[in-house]
Short mmCIF file of the C-alpha atoms (twelve columns), coordinates in Angstrom:
data_MODEL
# 
_entry.id   MODEL 
# 
loop_
_atom_site.group_PDB 
_atom_site.id 
_atom_site.type_symbol 
_atom_site.label_atom_id 
_atom_site.label_alt_id 
_atom_site.label_comp_id 
_atom_site.label_asym_id 
_atom_site.label_seq_id 
_atom_site.Cartn_x 
_atom_site.Cartn_y 
_atom_site.Cartn_z 
_atom_site.pdbx_PDB_model_num 
ATOM 1   C CA . MET A 1   35.321  -10.370 -71.618 1 
ATOM 2   C CA . ARG A 2   32.095  -10.957 -69.595 1 
ATOM 3   C CA . SER A 3   31.207  -8.455  -66.971 1 
ATOM 4   C CA . ARG A 4   31.167  -9.691  -63.222 1 
ATOM 5   C CA . LYS A 5   28.112  -7.497  -62.381 1 
ATOM 6   C CA . SER A 6   25.227  -9.596  -60.928 1 
ATOM 7   C CA . SER A 7   21.980  -9.438  -62.857 1 
ATOM 8   C CA . PRO A 8   19.045  -7.390  -61.310 1 
ATOM 9   C CA . SER A 9   16.927  -10.533 -61.166 1 
ATOM 10  C CA . LYS A 10  19.552  -12.279 -58.954 1 
ATOM 11  C CA . TRP A 11  19.445  -9.458  -56.397 1 
ATOM 12  C CA . LEU A 12  15.699  -9.392  -56.390 1 
ATOM 13  C CA . PHE A 13  15.691  -13.073 -55.526 1 
ATOM 14  C CA . VAL A 14  18.214  -12.595 -52.647 1 
ATOM 15  C CA . GLY A 15  16.290  -9.640  -51.295 1 
ATOM 16  C CA . ALA A 16  13.057  -11.676 -51.316 1 
ATOM 17  C CA . LEU A 17  14.865  -14.388 -49.300 1 
ATOM 18  C CA . ILE A 18  16.010  -11.888 -46.743 1 
ATOM 19  C CA . THR A 19  12.497  -10.448 -46.474 1 
ATOM 20  C CA . LEU A 20  11.087  -13.841 -45.944 1 
ATOM 21  C CA . SER A 21  13.722  -14.676 -43.348 1 
ATOM 22  C CA . VAL A 22  13.092  -11.485 -41.376 1 
ATOM 23  C CA . GLY A 23  9.287   -11.914 -41.672 1 
ATOM 24  C CA . GLY A 24  9.642   -15.564 -40.336 1 
ATOM 25  C CA . TYR A 25  11.642  -14.294 -37.382 1 
ATOM 26  C CA . ALA A 26  9.042   -11.597 -36.635 1 
ATOM 27  C CA . LYS A 27  6.280   -14.154 -36.856 1 
ATOM 28  C CA . PHE A 28  7.835   -16.488 -34.205 1 
ATOM 29  C CA . LYS A 29  9.046   -13.680 -31.818 1 
ATOM 30  C CA . PRO A 30  6.910   -13.754 -28.642 1 
ATOM 31  C CA . ALA A 31  4.461   -10.914 -28.371 1 
ATOM 32  C CA . PRO A 32  5.005   -8.545  -25.546 1 
ATOM 33  C CA . ASP A 33  2.954   -9.202  -22.412 1 
ATOM 34  C CA . PRO A 34  0.613   -6.269  -21.784 1 
ATOM 35  C CA . LEU A 35  0.193   -7.298  -18.124 1 
ATOM 36  C CA . ALA A 36  4.010   -7.268  -17.578 1 
ATOM 37  C CA . LYS A 37  4.219   -3.964  -19.228 1 
ATOM 38  C CA . ALA A 38  1.462   -2.400  -17.078 1 
ATOM 39  C CA . TRP A 39  3.025   -3.866  -13.911 1 
ATOM 40  C CA . GLY A 40  6.606   -2.815  -14.792 1 
ATOM 41  C CA . MET A 41  8.238   -6.251  -14.325 1 
ATOM 42  C CA . SER A 42  8.664   -9.599  -16.106 1 
ATOM 43  C CA . LEU A 43  6.008   -12.146 -15.094 1 
ATOM 44  C CA . GLU A 44  5.871   -16.003 -15.277 1 
ATOM 45  C CA . ARG A 45  2.567   -17.020 -16.858 1 
ATOM 46  C CA . ASN A 46  3.033   -20.820 -17.066 1 
ATOM 47  C CA . LEU A 47  0.549   -22.479 -14.726 1 
ATOM 48  C CA . ASP A 48  2.819   -25.453 -14.168 1 
ATOM 49  C CA . ARG A 49  5.593   -23.144 -12.839 1 
ATOM 50  C CA . LEU A 50  3.492   -20.950 -10.598 1 
ATOM 51  C CA . PRO A 51  3.618   -22.053 -6.920  1 
ATOM 52  C CA . GLU A 52  0.358   -23.024 -5.422  1 
ATOM 53  C CA . GLU A 53  1.189   -21.305 -2.042  1 
ATOM 54  C CA . GLY A 54  3.399   -18.604 -0.827  1 
ATOM 55  C CA . THR A 55  3.976   -16.288 2.189   1 
ATOM 56  C CA . LEU A 56  6.179   -13.290 2.502   1 
ATOM 57  C CA . ASP A 57  9.333   -13.513 4.434   1 
ATOM 58  C CA . GLU A 58  8.874   -11.955 7.859   1 
ATOM 59  C CA . LYS A 59  11.241  -9.043  7.098   1 
ATOM 60  C CA . ASN A 60  9.092   -8.181  4.098   1 
ATOM 61  C CA . PHE A 61  5.721   -8.160  5.895   1 
ATOM 62  C CA . PRO A 62  3.898   -4.798  5.750   1 
ATOM 63  C CA . TRP A 63  2.968   -3.252  9.071   1 
ATOM 64  C CA . ALA A 64  -0.581  -3.526  10.172  1 
ATOM 65  C CA . ASP A 65  -2.848  -0.497  9.664   1 
ATOM 66  C CA . ALA A 66  -2.938  1.808   12.720  1 
ATOM 67  C CA . ARG A 67  -6.397  3.137   11.994  1 
ATOM 68  C CA . PHE A 68  -7.034  6.871   12.237  1 
ATOM 69  C CA . PRO A 69  -10.628 7.358   10.878  1 
ATOM 70  C CA . PHE A 70  -11.710 10.941  10.155  1 
ATOM 71  C CA . ALA A 71  -14.924 10.383  12.028  1 
ATOM 72  C CA . GLU A 72  -12.784 10.187  15.215  1 
ATOM 73  C CA . GLY A 73  -10.387 12.981  14.329  1 
ATOM 74  C CA . SER A 74  -7.882  11.087  12.184  1 
ATOM 75  C CA . ILE A 75  -4.320  11.835  13.346  1 
ATOM 76  C CA . ALA A 76  -5.664  14.671  15.513  1 
ATOM 77  C CA . ASN A 77  -6.880  12.035  17.928  1 
ATOM 78  C CA . ARG A 78  -5.052  11.624  21.149  1 
ATOM 79  C CA . TYR A 79  -5.246  7.871   20.892  1 
ATOM 80  C CA . GLN A 80  -3.225  7.302   24.081  1 
ATOM 81  C CA . ARG A 81  -5.551  9.289   26.255  1 
ATOM 82  C CA . GLU A 82  -7.994  6.527   27.142  1 
ATOM 83  C CA . ASP A 83  -8.939  8.529   30.268  1 
ATOM 84  C CA . LEU A 84  -10.724 11.103  28.094  1 
ATOM 85  C CA . PRO A 85  -14.143 10.713  26.500  1 
ATOM 86  C CA . LYS A 86  -13.774 9.735   22.910  1 
ATOM 87  C CA . GLU A 87  -14.908 13.142  21.350  1 
ATOM 88  C CA . ASP A 88  -12.517 15.084  23.779  1 
ATOM 89  C CA . ARG A 89  -9.597  13.072  22.366  1 
ATOM 90  C CA . PHE A 90  -9.788  15.057  19.063  1 
ATOM 91  C CA . THR A 91  -11.396 18.342  20.078  1 
ATOM 92  C CA . ARG A 92  -9.172  19.527  22.914  1 
ATOM 93  C CA . ARG A 93  -6.668  22.183  21.894  1 
ATOM 94  C CA . GLY A 94  -2.983  21.579  22.259  1 
ATOM 95  C CA . LEU A 95  -0.996  23.193  25.099  1 
ATOM 96  C CA . ARG A 96  0.307   26.813  24.514  1 
ATOM 97  C CA . LEU A 97  3.922   27.569  25.226  1 
ATOM 98  C CA . ASP A 98  3.170   29.217  28.573  1 
ATOM 99  C CA . GLU A 99  1.241   26.129  29.613  1 
ATOM 100 C CA . ILE A 100 4.194   23.941  28.590  1 
ATOM 101 C CA . LYS A 101 6.654   26.019  30.502  1 
ATOM 102 C CA . ALA A 102 4.589   25.783  33.658  1 
ATOM 103 C CA . LEU A 103 4.815   22.010  33.735  1 
ATOM 104 C CA . SER A 104 7.671   20.165  35.476  1 
ATOM 105 C CA . PRO A 105 10.062  18.379  33.076  1 
ATOM 106 C CA . ALA A 106 8.488   14.949  34.000  1 
ATOM 107 C CA . SER A 107 4.929   16.240  33.530  1 
ATOM 108 C CA . ARG A 108 5.887   17.897  30.262  1 
ATOM 109 C CA . THR A 109 7.120   14.526  28.981  1 
ATOM 110 C CA . GLU A 110 4.048   12.789  30.104  1 
ATOM 111 C CA . GLU A 111 1.586   15.277  28.829  1 
ATOM 112 C CA . LEU A 112 3.145   16.127  25.482  1 
ATOM 113 C CA . SER A 113 3.965   12.477  24.541  1 
ATOM 114 C CA . LYS A 114 0.203   11.677  24.734  1 
ATOM 115 C CA . HIS A 115 -0.767  14.499  22.426  1 
ATOM 116 C CA . ALA A 116 -2.192  13.460  18.988  1 
ATOM 117 C CA . PRO A 117 0.229   12.645  16.204  1 
ATOM 118 C CA . SER A 118 -0.525  15.912  14.441  1 
ATOM 119 C CA . GLU A 119 -0.012  17.834  17.671  1 
ATOM 120 C CA . ILE A 120 3.342   16.207  18.302  1 
ATOM 121 C CA . PHE A 121 4.270   17.079  14.779  1 
ATOM 122 C CA . ASP A 122 3.363   20.646  15.281  1 
ATOM 123 C CA . LEU A 123 5.208   20.755  18.656  1 
ATOM 124 C CA . VAL A 124 8.367   19.329  17.090  1 
ATOM 125 C CA . ARG A 125 8.284   22.080  14.433  1 
ATOM 126 C CA . GLY A 126 7.789   24.724  17.183  1 
ATOM 127 C CA . TYR A 127 4.177   25.742  16.406  1 
ATOM 128 C CA . THR A 128 2.788   25.957  19.899  1 
ATOM 129 C CA . ALA A 129 0.551   28.926  19.039  1 
ATOM 130 C CA . THR A 130 -1.093  27.835  15.738  1 
ATOM 131 C CA . TYR A 131 -0.809  24.015  15.583  1 
ATOM 132 C CA . PRO A 132 -1.143  24.249  11.728  1 
ATOM 133 C CA . LEU A 133 -1.306  20.560  10.818  1 
ATOM 134 C CA . THR A 134 -3.886  19.810  13.592  1 
ATOM 135 C CA . ASN A 135 -6.079  22.710  12.471  1 
ATOM 136 C CA . GLU A 136 -5.724  21.637  8.880   1 
ATOM 137 C CA . ILE A 137 -7.233  18.221  9.786   1 
ATOM 138 C CA . ARG A 138 -10.025 19.867  11.707  1 
ATOM 139 C CA . ARG A 139 -10.861 21.984  8.662   1 
ATOM 140 C CA . LEU A 140 -11.023 18.894  6.485   1 
ATOM 141 C CA . MET A 141 -13.423 17.315  9.065   1 
ATOM 142 C CA . ALA A 142 -15.602 20.467  9.062   1 
ATOM 143 C CA . LYS A 143 -15.834 20.385  5.329   1 
ATOM 144 C CA . ALA A 144 -16.972 16.730  5.329   1 
ATOM 145 C CA . LYS A 145 -20.742 17.047  5.313   1 
ATOM 146 C CA . SER A 146 -21.731 13.414  4.900   1 
ATOM 147 C CA . ALA A 147 -20.564 9.863   5.523   1 
ATOM 148 C CA . ARG A 148 -19.424 9.673   1.971   1 
ATOM 149 C CA . ASP A 149 -17.029 12.689  2.422   1 
ATOM 150 C CA . LEU A 150 -15.505 11.049  5.475   1 
ATOM 151 C CA . ALA A 151 -15.154 7.826   3.536   1 
ATOM 152 C CA . GLU A 152 -13.268 9.658   0.719   1 
ATOM 153 C CA . LEU A 153 -10.828 11.041  3.349   1 
ATOM 154 C CA . ASP A 154 -10.462 7.616   4.908   1 
ATOM 155 C CA . GLU A 155 -9.721  6.151   1.498   1 
ATOM 156 C CA . LYS A 156 -6.805  8.632   1.165   1 
ATOM 157 C CA . MET A 157 -5.482  7.584   4.533   1 
ATOM 158 C CA . SER A 158 -5.813  3.914   3.511   1 
ATOM 159 C CA . PHE A 159 -3.875  4.608   0.347   1 
ATOM 160 C CA . GLY A 160 -1.166  6.401   2.301   1 
ATOM 161 C CA . TRP A 161 -0.873  3.601   4.884   1 
ATOM 162 C CA . ALA A 162 -0.689  0.865   2.199   1 
ATOM 163 C CA . ALA A 163 1.958   2.777   0.281   1 
ATOM 164 C CA . ALA A 164 4.049   3.386   3.312   1 
ATOM 165 C CA . ALA A 165 3.574   -0.089  4.869   1 
ATOM 166 C CA . THR A 166 4.687   -1.846  1.696   1 
ATOM 167 C CA . SER A 167 7.654   0.351   1.218   1 
ATOM 168 C CA . MET A 168 9.079   1.113   4.665   1 
ATOM 169 C CA . GLU A 169 10.066  -0.847  7.688   1 
ATOM 170 C CA . GLU A 170 7.728   -0.510  10.711  1 
ATOM 171 C CA . PRO A 171 8.490   2.785   12.716  1 
ATOM 172 C CA . ALA A 172 9.986   2.313   16.140  1 
ATOM 173 C CA . LEU A 173 8.919   3.902   19.440  1 
ATOM 174 C CA . ARG A 174 11.281  6.736   19.898  1 
ATOM 175 C CA . THR A 175 12.042  7.664   23.519  1 
ATOM 176 C CA . ASN A 176 14.092  10.595  24.845  1 
ATOM 177 C CA . TYR A 177 13.374  12.722  21.698  1 
ATOM 178 C CA . LYS A 178 14.423  16.160  22.663  1 
ATOM 179 C CA . ILE A 179 12.865  19.305  21.217  1 
ATOM 180 C CA . ARG A 180 13.705  22.997  21.974  1 
ATOM 181 C CA . PHE A 181 11.114  25.635  21.450  1 
ATOM 182 C CA . PRO A 182 12.278  28.912  19.790  1 
ATOM 183 C CA . GLU A 183 12.524  30.871  23.166  1 
ATOM 184 C CA . GLY A 184 14.620  28.132  24.773  1 
ATOM 185 C CA . THR A 185 12.189  25.918  26.612  1 
ATOM 186 C CA . GLU A 186 13.082  22.232  26.261  1 
ATOM 187 C CA . ALA A 187 11.008  19.086  26.363  1 
ATOM 188 C CA . THR A 188 11.728  15.346  26.071  1 
ATOM 189 C CA . LEU A 189 9.048   13.388  24.221  1 
ATOM 190 C CA . SER A 190 8.269   9.822   23.340  1 
ATOM 191 C CA . ILE A 191 7.258   9.497   19.663  1 
ATOM 192 C CA . GLY A 192 4.985   6.554   19.254  1 
ATOM 193 C CA . SER A 193 5.173   4.029   16.399  1 
ATOM 194 C CA . ALA A 194 1.536   4.867   15.514  1 
ATOM 195 C CA . ASP A 195 2.424   8.612   15.619  1 
ATOM 196 C CA . VAL A 196 4.801   8.154   12.695  1 
ATOM 197 C CA . LYS A 197 2.593   5.642   10.922  1 
ATOM 198 C CA . GLY A 198 -0.375  8.061   10.995  1 
ATOM 199 C CA . LEU A 199 1.813   10.941  9.803   1 
ATOM 200 C CA . ALA A 200 3.269   8.941   6.937   1 
ATOM 201 C CA . ALA A 201 -0.296  7.767   5.883   1 
ATOM 202 C CA . TYR A 202 -1.427  11.454  5.979   1 
ATOM 203 C CA . TYR A 203 1.587   12.610  3.985   1 
ATOM 204 C CA . TYR A 204 1.427   10.026  1.196   1 
ATOM 205 C CA . GLY A 205 -2.322  9.739   1.084   1 
ATOM 206 C CA . VAL A 206 -3.598  13.280  1.703   1 
ATOM 207 C CA . LYS A 207 -0.712  15.611  1.032   1 
ATOM 208 C CA . VAL A 208 1.109   14.118  -1.956  1 
ATOM 209 C CA . PRO A 209 -0.722  11.092  -3.300  1 
ATOM 210 C CA . ASN A 210 -0.084  12.267  -6.998  1 
ATOM 211 C CA . LEU A 211 3.645   11.994  -6.328  1 
ATOM 212 C CA . VAL A 212 3.416   8.375   -5.300  1 
ATOM 213 C CA . LYS A 213 4.417   6.397   -8.433  1 
ATOM 214 C CA . ILE A 214 2.390   3.177   -8.625  1 
ATOM 215 C CA . ALA A 215 1.717   0.368   -11.124 1 
ATOM 216 C CA . LYS A 216 -2.041  -0.444  -11.310 1 
ATOM 217 C CA . VAL A 217 -4.051  -3.157  -12.961 1 
ATOM 218 C CA . GLY A 218 -7.872  -2.891  -13.044 1 
ATOM 219 C CA . SER A 219 -10.174 -0.113  -11.968 1 
ATOM 220 C CA . ARG A 220 -12.944 0.712   -9.525  1 
ATOM 221 C CA . CYS A 221 -16.413 -0.269  -10.747 1 
ATOM 222 C CA . HIS A 222 -19.647 1.373   -9.811  1 
ATOM 223 C CA . GLY A 223 -22.285 -1.371  -9.940  1 
ATOM 224 C CA . ALA A 224 -23.323 -3.863  -12.670 1 
ATOM 225 C CA . ASN A 225 -24.307 -1.052  -15.082 1 
ATOM 226 C CA . ASP A 226 -20.880 0.569   -15.055 1 
ATOM 227 C CA . PHE A 227 -19.985 -0.295  -18.648 1 
ATOM 228 C CA . SER A 228 -16.758 1.721   -18.490 1 
ATOM 229 C CA . CYS A 229 -15.514 -0.615  -15.712 1 
ATOM 230 C CA . HIS A 230 -12.316 -2.601  -16.338 1 
ATOM 231 C CA . GLY A 231 -11.920 -4.619  -13.180 1 
ATOM 232 C CA . ILE A 232 -9.048  -6.986  -12.865 1 
ATOM 233 C CA . ASP A 233 -9.621  -10.394 -14.576 1 
ATOM 234 C CA . PRO A 234 -8.746  -13.524 -12.610 1 
ATOM 235 C CA . ALA A 235 -5.950  -14.580 -14.923 1 
ATOM 236 C CA . SER A 236 -4.066  -11.245 -14.272 1 
ATOM 237 C CA . PHE A 237 -4.868  -11.502 -10.535 1 
ATOM 238 C CA . HIS A 238 -3.507  -15.066 -10.383 1 
ATOM 239 C CA . VAL A 239 -0.395  -14.207 -12.282 1 
ATOM 240 C CA . LEU A 240 0.380   -11.154 -10.190 1 
ATOM 241 C CA . LEU A 241 -0.360  -12.906 -6.868  1 
ATOM 242 C CA . THR A 242 1.901   -15.846 -7.558  1 
ATOM 243 C CA . ASN A 243 4.705   -13.830 -9.095  1 
ATOM 244 C CA . MET A 244 4.727   -11.033 -6.416  1 
ATOM 245 C CA . ILE A 245 4.377   -13.144 -3.290  1 
ATOM 246 C CA . LYS A 246 6.302   -16.317 -3.994  1 
ATOM 247 C CA . ARG A 247 8.622   -15.421 -6.832  1 
ATOM 248 C CA . SER A 248 9.553   -11.738 -5.944  1 
ATOM 249 C CA . GLY A 249 8.773   -11.949 -2.254  1 
ATOM 250 C CA . LYS A 250 7.044   -8.518  -2.275  1 
ATOM 251 C CA . SER A 251 3.688   -7.368  -1.102  1 
ATOM 252 C CA . PHE A 252 1.183   -5.472  -3.236  1 
ATOM 253 C CA . VAL A 253 -2.202  -3.962  -2.515  1 
ATOM 254 C CA . ALA A 254 -5.797  -4.966  -3.381  1 
ATOM 255 C CA . ASP A 255 -9.219  -3.325  -2.831  1 
ATOM 256 C CA . ILE A 256 -10.642 -6.415  -1.252  1 
ATOM 257 C CA . ASP A 257 -14.420 -5.584  -1.117  1 
ATOM 258 C CA . PRO A 258 -15.969 -3.799  -4.070  1 
ATOM 259 C CA . SER A 259 -19.303 -3.664  -2.294  1 
ATOM 260 C CA . ALA A 260 -18.083 -1.294  0.346   1 
ATOM 261 C CA . ALA A 261 -15.883 1.859   0.571   1 
ATOM 262 C CA . ILE A 262 -12.481 1.289   -0.896  1 
ATOM 263 C CA . ASP A 263 -10.391 -0.708  1.591   1 
ATOM 264 C CA . TYR A 264 -6.832  -1.117  0.583   1 
ATOM 265 C CA . ARG A 265 -5.090  -4.134  2.054   1 
ATOM 266 C CA . PRO A 266 -1.476  -5.336  1.420   1 
ATOM 267 C CA . ILE A 267 -1.366  -9.004  0.464   1 
ATOM 268 C CA . VAL A 268 0.945   -11.150 2.480   1 
ATOM 269 C CA . GLY A 269 0.288   -14.712 1.396   1 
ATOM 270 C CA . TYR A 270 -1.906  -17.182 -0.463  1 
ATOM 271 C CA . THR A 271 -2.841  -20.865 -1.022  1 
ATOM 272 C CA . THR A 272 -4.472  -22.224 -4.179  1 
ATOM 273 C CA . ALA A 273 -6.141  -25.430 -5.144  1 
ATOM 274 C CA . VAL A 274 -6.167  -26.077 -8.875  1 
ATOM 275 C CA . ARG A 275 -8.336  -28.763 -10.556 1 
ATOM 276 C CA . ALA A 276 -8.657  -29.456 -14.249 1 
ATOM 277 C CA . GLU A 277 -12.249 -29.082 -15.569 1 
ATOM 278 C CA . ASP A 278 -13.791 -32.254 -16.657 1 
ATOM 279 C CA . ASP A 279 -14.617 -30.974 -20.100 1 
ATOM 280 C CA . GLY A 280 -11.076 -29.718 -20.571 1 
ATOM 281 C CA . SER A 281 -12.175 -26.143 -20.912 1 
ATOM 282 C CA . GLY A 282 -9.853  -24.929 -18.207 1 
ATOM 283 C CA . TYR A 283 -8.889  -25.124 -14.478 1 
ATOM 284 C CA . ALA A 284 -11.133 -24.488 -11.584 1 
ATOM 285 C CA . VAL A 285 -9.101  -22.528 -8.912  1 
ATOM 286 C CA . THR A 286 -9.949  -21.801 -5.255  1 
ATOM 287 C CA . THR A 287 -7.519  -19.229 -3.898  1 
ATOM 288 C CA . THR A 288 -7.311  -18.061 -0.260  1 
ATOM 289 C CA . VAL A 289 -5.546  -14.697 0.013   1 
ATOM 290 C CA . ARG A 290 -4.016  -13.403 3.284   1 
ATOM 291 C CA . TYR A 291 -4.155  -9.665  3.868   1 
ATOM 292 C CA . ALA A 292 -2.547  -7.467  6.488   1 
ATOM 293 C CA . LYS A 293 -4.820  -6.719  9.501   1 
ATOM 294 C CA . ARG A 294 -6.185  -3.492  10.857  1 
ATOM 295 C CA . ARG A 295 -5.325  -2.688  14.501  1 
ATOM 296 C CA . LEU A 296 -5.885  0.005   17.010  1 
ATOM 297 C CA . PRO A 297 -3.029  2.609   17.111  1 
ATOM 298 C CA . SER A 298 -0.242  1.674   19.528  1 
ATOM 299 C CA . ALA A 299 2.714   3.663   20.842  1 
ATOM 300 C CA . LYS A 300 4.760   0.419   20.656  1 
ATOM 301 C CA . PRO A 301 5.476   -1.245  17.271  1 
ATOM 302 C CA . TYR A 302 3.312   -4.227  16.397  1 
ATOM 303 C CA . GLY A 303 6.350   -6.433  15.908  1 
ATOM 304 C CA . PHE A 304 5.431   -10.050 15.360  1 
ATOM 305 C CA . PHE A 305 1.733   -9.125  15.566  1 
ATOM 306 C CA . ASN A 306 2.221   -7.788  12.001  1 
ATOM 307 C CA . LEU A 307 2.347   -11.443 10.941  1 
ATOM 308 C CA . ASP A 308 -1.318  -11.891 11.890  1 
ATOM 309 C CA . SER A 309 -3.634  -11.739 8.861   1 
ATOM 310 C CA . GLU A 310 -7.120  -11.906 7.606   1 
ATOM 311 C CA . ASN A 311 -8.195  -14.254 4.841   1 
ATOM 312 C CA . GLU A 312 -10.491 -13.878 1.737   1 
ATOM 313 C CA . THR A 313 -11.294 -16.760 -0.568  1 
ATOM 314 C CA . TYR A 314 -11.981 -16.401 -4.336  1 
ATOM 315 C CA . LYS A 315 -13.075 -18.805 -6.946  1 
ATOM 316 C CA . TYR A 316 -12.398 -18.490 -10.640 1 
ATOM 317 C CA . VAL A 317 -11.542 -20.519 -13.807 1 
ATOM 318 C CA . LEU A 318 -8.211  -20.152 -15.588 1 
ATOM 319 C CA . GLU A 319 -7.783  -20.822 -19.304 1 
ATOM 320 C CA . THR A 320 -4.363  -21.926 -20.834 1 
ATOM 321 C CA . ASP A 321 -2.973  -22.697 -24.209 1 
ATOM 322 C CA . LYS A 322 -1.306  -25.983 -25.133 1 
ATOM 323 C CA . SER A 323 1.889   -25.025 -23.333 1 
ATOM 324 C CA . HIS A 324 0.001   -24.234 -20.142 1 
ATOM 325 C CA . GLU A 325 0.586   -20.488 -20.515 1 
ATOM 326 C CA . ILE A 326 -2.308  -18.685 -18.789 1 
ATOM 327 C CA . THR A 327 -4.352  -16.791 -21.472 1 
ATOM 328 C CA . GLY A 328 -7.571  -15.818 -19.682 1 
ATOM 329 C CA . GLY A 329 -10.251 -16.749 -17.210 1 
ATOM 330 C CA . ARG A 330 -13.463 -15.812 -15.589 1 
ATOM 331 C CA . TRP A 331 -14.600 -15.072 -12.026 1 
ATOM 332 C CA . LEU A 332 -16.952 -17.362 -10.161 1 
ATOM 333 C CA . SER A 333 -16.998 -15.401 -6.907  1 
ATOM 334 C CA . GLU A 334 -19.202 -12.348 -6.662  1 
ATOM 335 C CA . ARG A 335 -16.934 -10.766 -4.046  1 
ATOM 336 C CA . ARG A 336 -13.518 -10.262 -5.513  1 
ATOM 337 C CA . PRO A 337 -10.848 -7.636  -6.058  1 
ATOM 338 C CA . GLU A 338 -11.523 -5.004  -8.688  1 
ATOM 339 C CA . PHE A 339 -7.973  -3.600  -8.998  1 
ATOM 340 C CA . VAL A 340 -4.534  -4.052  -7.549  1 
ATOM 341 C CA . TRP A 341 -1.522  -1.837  -7.345  1 
ATOM 342 C CA . ARG A 342 2.059   -1.714  -6.093  1 
ATOM 343 C CA . VAL A 343 4.383   1.132   -5.256  1 
ATOM 344 C CA . LYS A 344 7.129   1.841   -7.763  1 
ATOM 345 C CA . GLU A 345 8.617   4.811   -5.960  1 
ATOM 346 C CA . LEU A 346 7.757   7.023   -2.889  1 
ATOM 347 C CA . PRO A 347 8.422   10.728  -2.967  1 
ATOM 348 C CA . HIS A 348 10.825  12.211  -0.465  1 
ATOM 349 C CA . VAL A 349 9.234   13.726  2.582   1 
ATOM 350 C CA . ASP A 350 10.406  17.179  1.602   1 
ATOM 351 C CA . HIS A 351 7.101   18.700  0.559   1 
ATOM 352 C CA . ASP A 352 4.501   20.770  2.523   1 
ATOM 353 C CA . GLY A 353 6.722   21.119  5.571   1 
ATOM 354 C CA . PHE A 354 6.991   17.396  6.262   1 
ATOM 355 C CA . GLY A 355 10.812  17.225  6.178   1 
ATOM 356 C CA . VAL A 356 11.033  16.682  9.914   1 
ATOM 357 C CA . LEU A 357 9.202   13.382  9.473   1 
ATOM 358 C CA . LYS A 358 12.691  11.905  8.427   1 
ATOM 359 C CA . ASP A 359 13.986  12.794  12.000  1 
ATOM 360 C CA . LEU A 360 11.006  11.088  13.694  1 
ATOM 361 C CA . TYR A 361 11.198  7.892   11.690  1 
ATOM 362 C CA . GLN A 362 13.427  5.161   12.969  1 
ATOM 363 C CA . GLU A 363 13.187  1.469   11.925  1 
ATOM 364 C CA . ALA A 364 11.848  -0.885  14.553  1 
ATOM 365 C CA . PRO A 365 13.601  -4.167  14.952  1 
ATOM 366 C CA . LEU A 366 11.555  -7.318  14.291  1 
ATOM 367 C CA . LEU A 367 10.580  -8.159  17.842  1 
ATOM 368 C CA . SER A 368 10.341  -11.574 19.386  1 
ATOM 369 C CA . PRO A 369 6.756   -12.591 20.449  1 
ATOM 370 C CA . ALA A 370 7.635   -12.149 24.110  1 
ATOM 371 C CA . LEU A 371 8.719   -8.568  23.556  1 
ATOM 372 C CA . SER A 372 5.979   -7.560  21.182  1 
ATOM 373 C CA . MET A 373 2.961   -5.293  21.794  1 
ATOM 374 C CA . PHE A 374 1.534   -7.013  24.835  1 
# 
């Protein structure tokens, strides 16, 4: 009787078929998109399916930058004291407890509410003798020996603002915020919107920037001879811009002017004009990008004024494959972004004594134009 065992040659043939089948599947499996991996989200790359214009929904607009430059005292600046000479606004010492007690309740509210954001933060924590955050900022200013040193500090504040503004609702103006000093004296303060904005920018940008989790594409370049530079290419920029603003409805951040100090700006909208090159080599693209504006600090929230923006126009060429998937490109504009980033996760405000910031922060409603800043 003949055995039912299969011959070795038969199993070798079947194994070869399986190997070829698996190999064929692997060959046609789409390669992972390195840009999507770096950005941490799936991305549409087909030029035909990418919208040629987009603007964030009003509720997703980042709040405008309330500028606190270190050359003017940063958040140690009493920005509401327009009656004082500019230098006095960030060099005057905060009121001591005995001076606070000597004021009437109404004068106490008026005087303390117009202290600098850092001074208010110190007061809320009961530090009327030492003002630790205010003095910390003054020490940073004293160590800054050049304009470059100040620019580096401003860059940190810019990072903190952009991180907070793209992740949090605009802070409200808090009125009737009551504080009680350790020995029993009470005061009622107004906590300005810019006070909380400045404190948040300082916390995320100066105190704990390494704890802010971001996705980043591209890098800062230092002139034409910086051969280690890997600035963002136009294909990646176009894919991220159209996916984030129109498809995801979320802002992200760009350093808009590589010729100057780093200037982070959240992107809020764009329009593109796409034209096929005559020689079929690609598509000529002109893109106007809208960025969040910078404004002077205001105790009141900016509200609908956050919807104002500034524009920057970039020109570049995009290359695609036969399916119109974007595969590459080249910049035509000299002035263009070098890198972009988005916040993946903000740390809690529980480090370095900043926990009380949670109590100061309150979301501002989206104001109607008639009720906004002015």
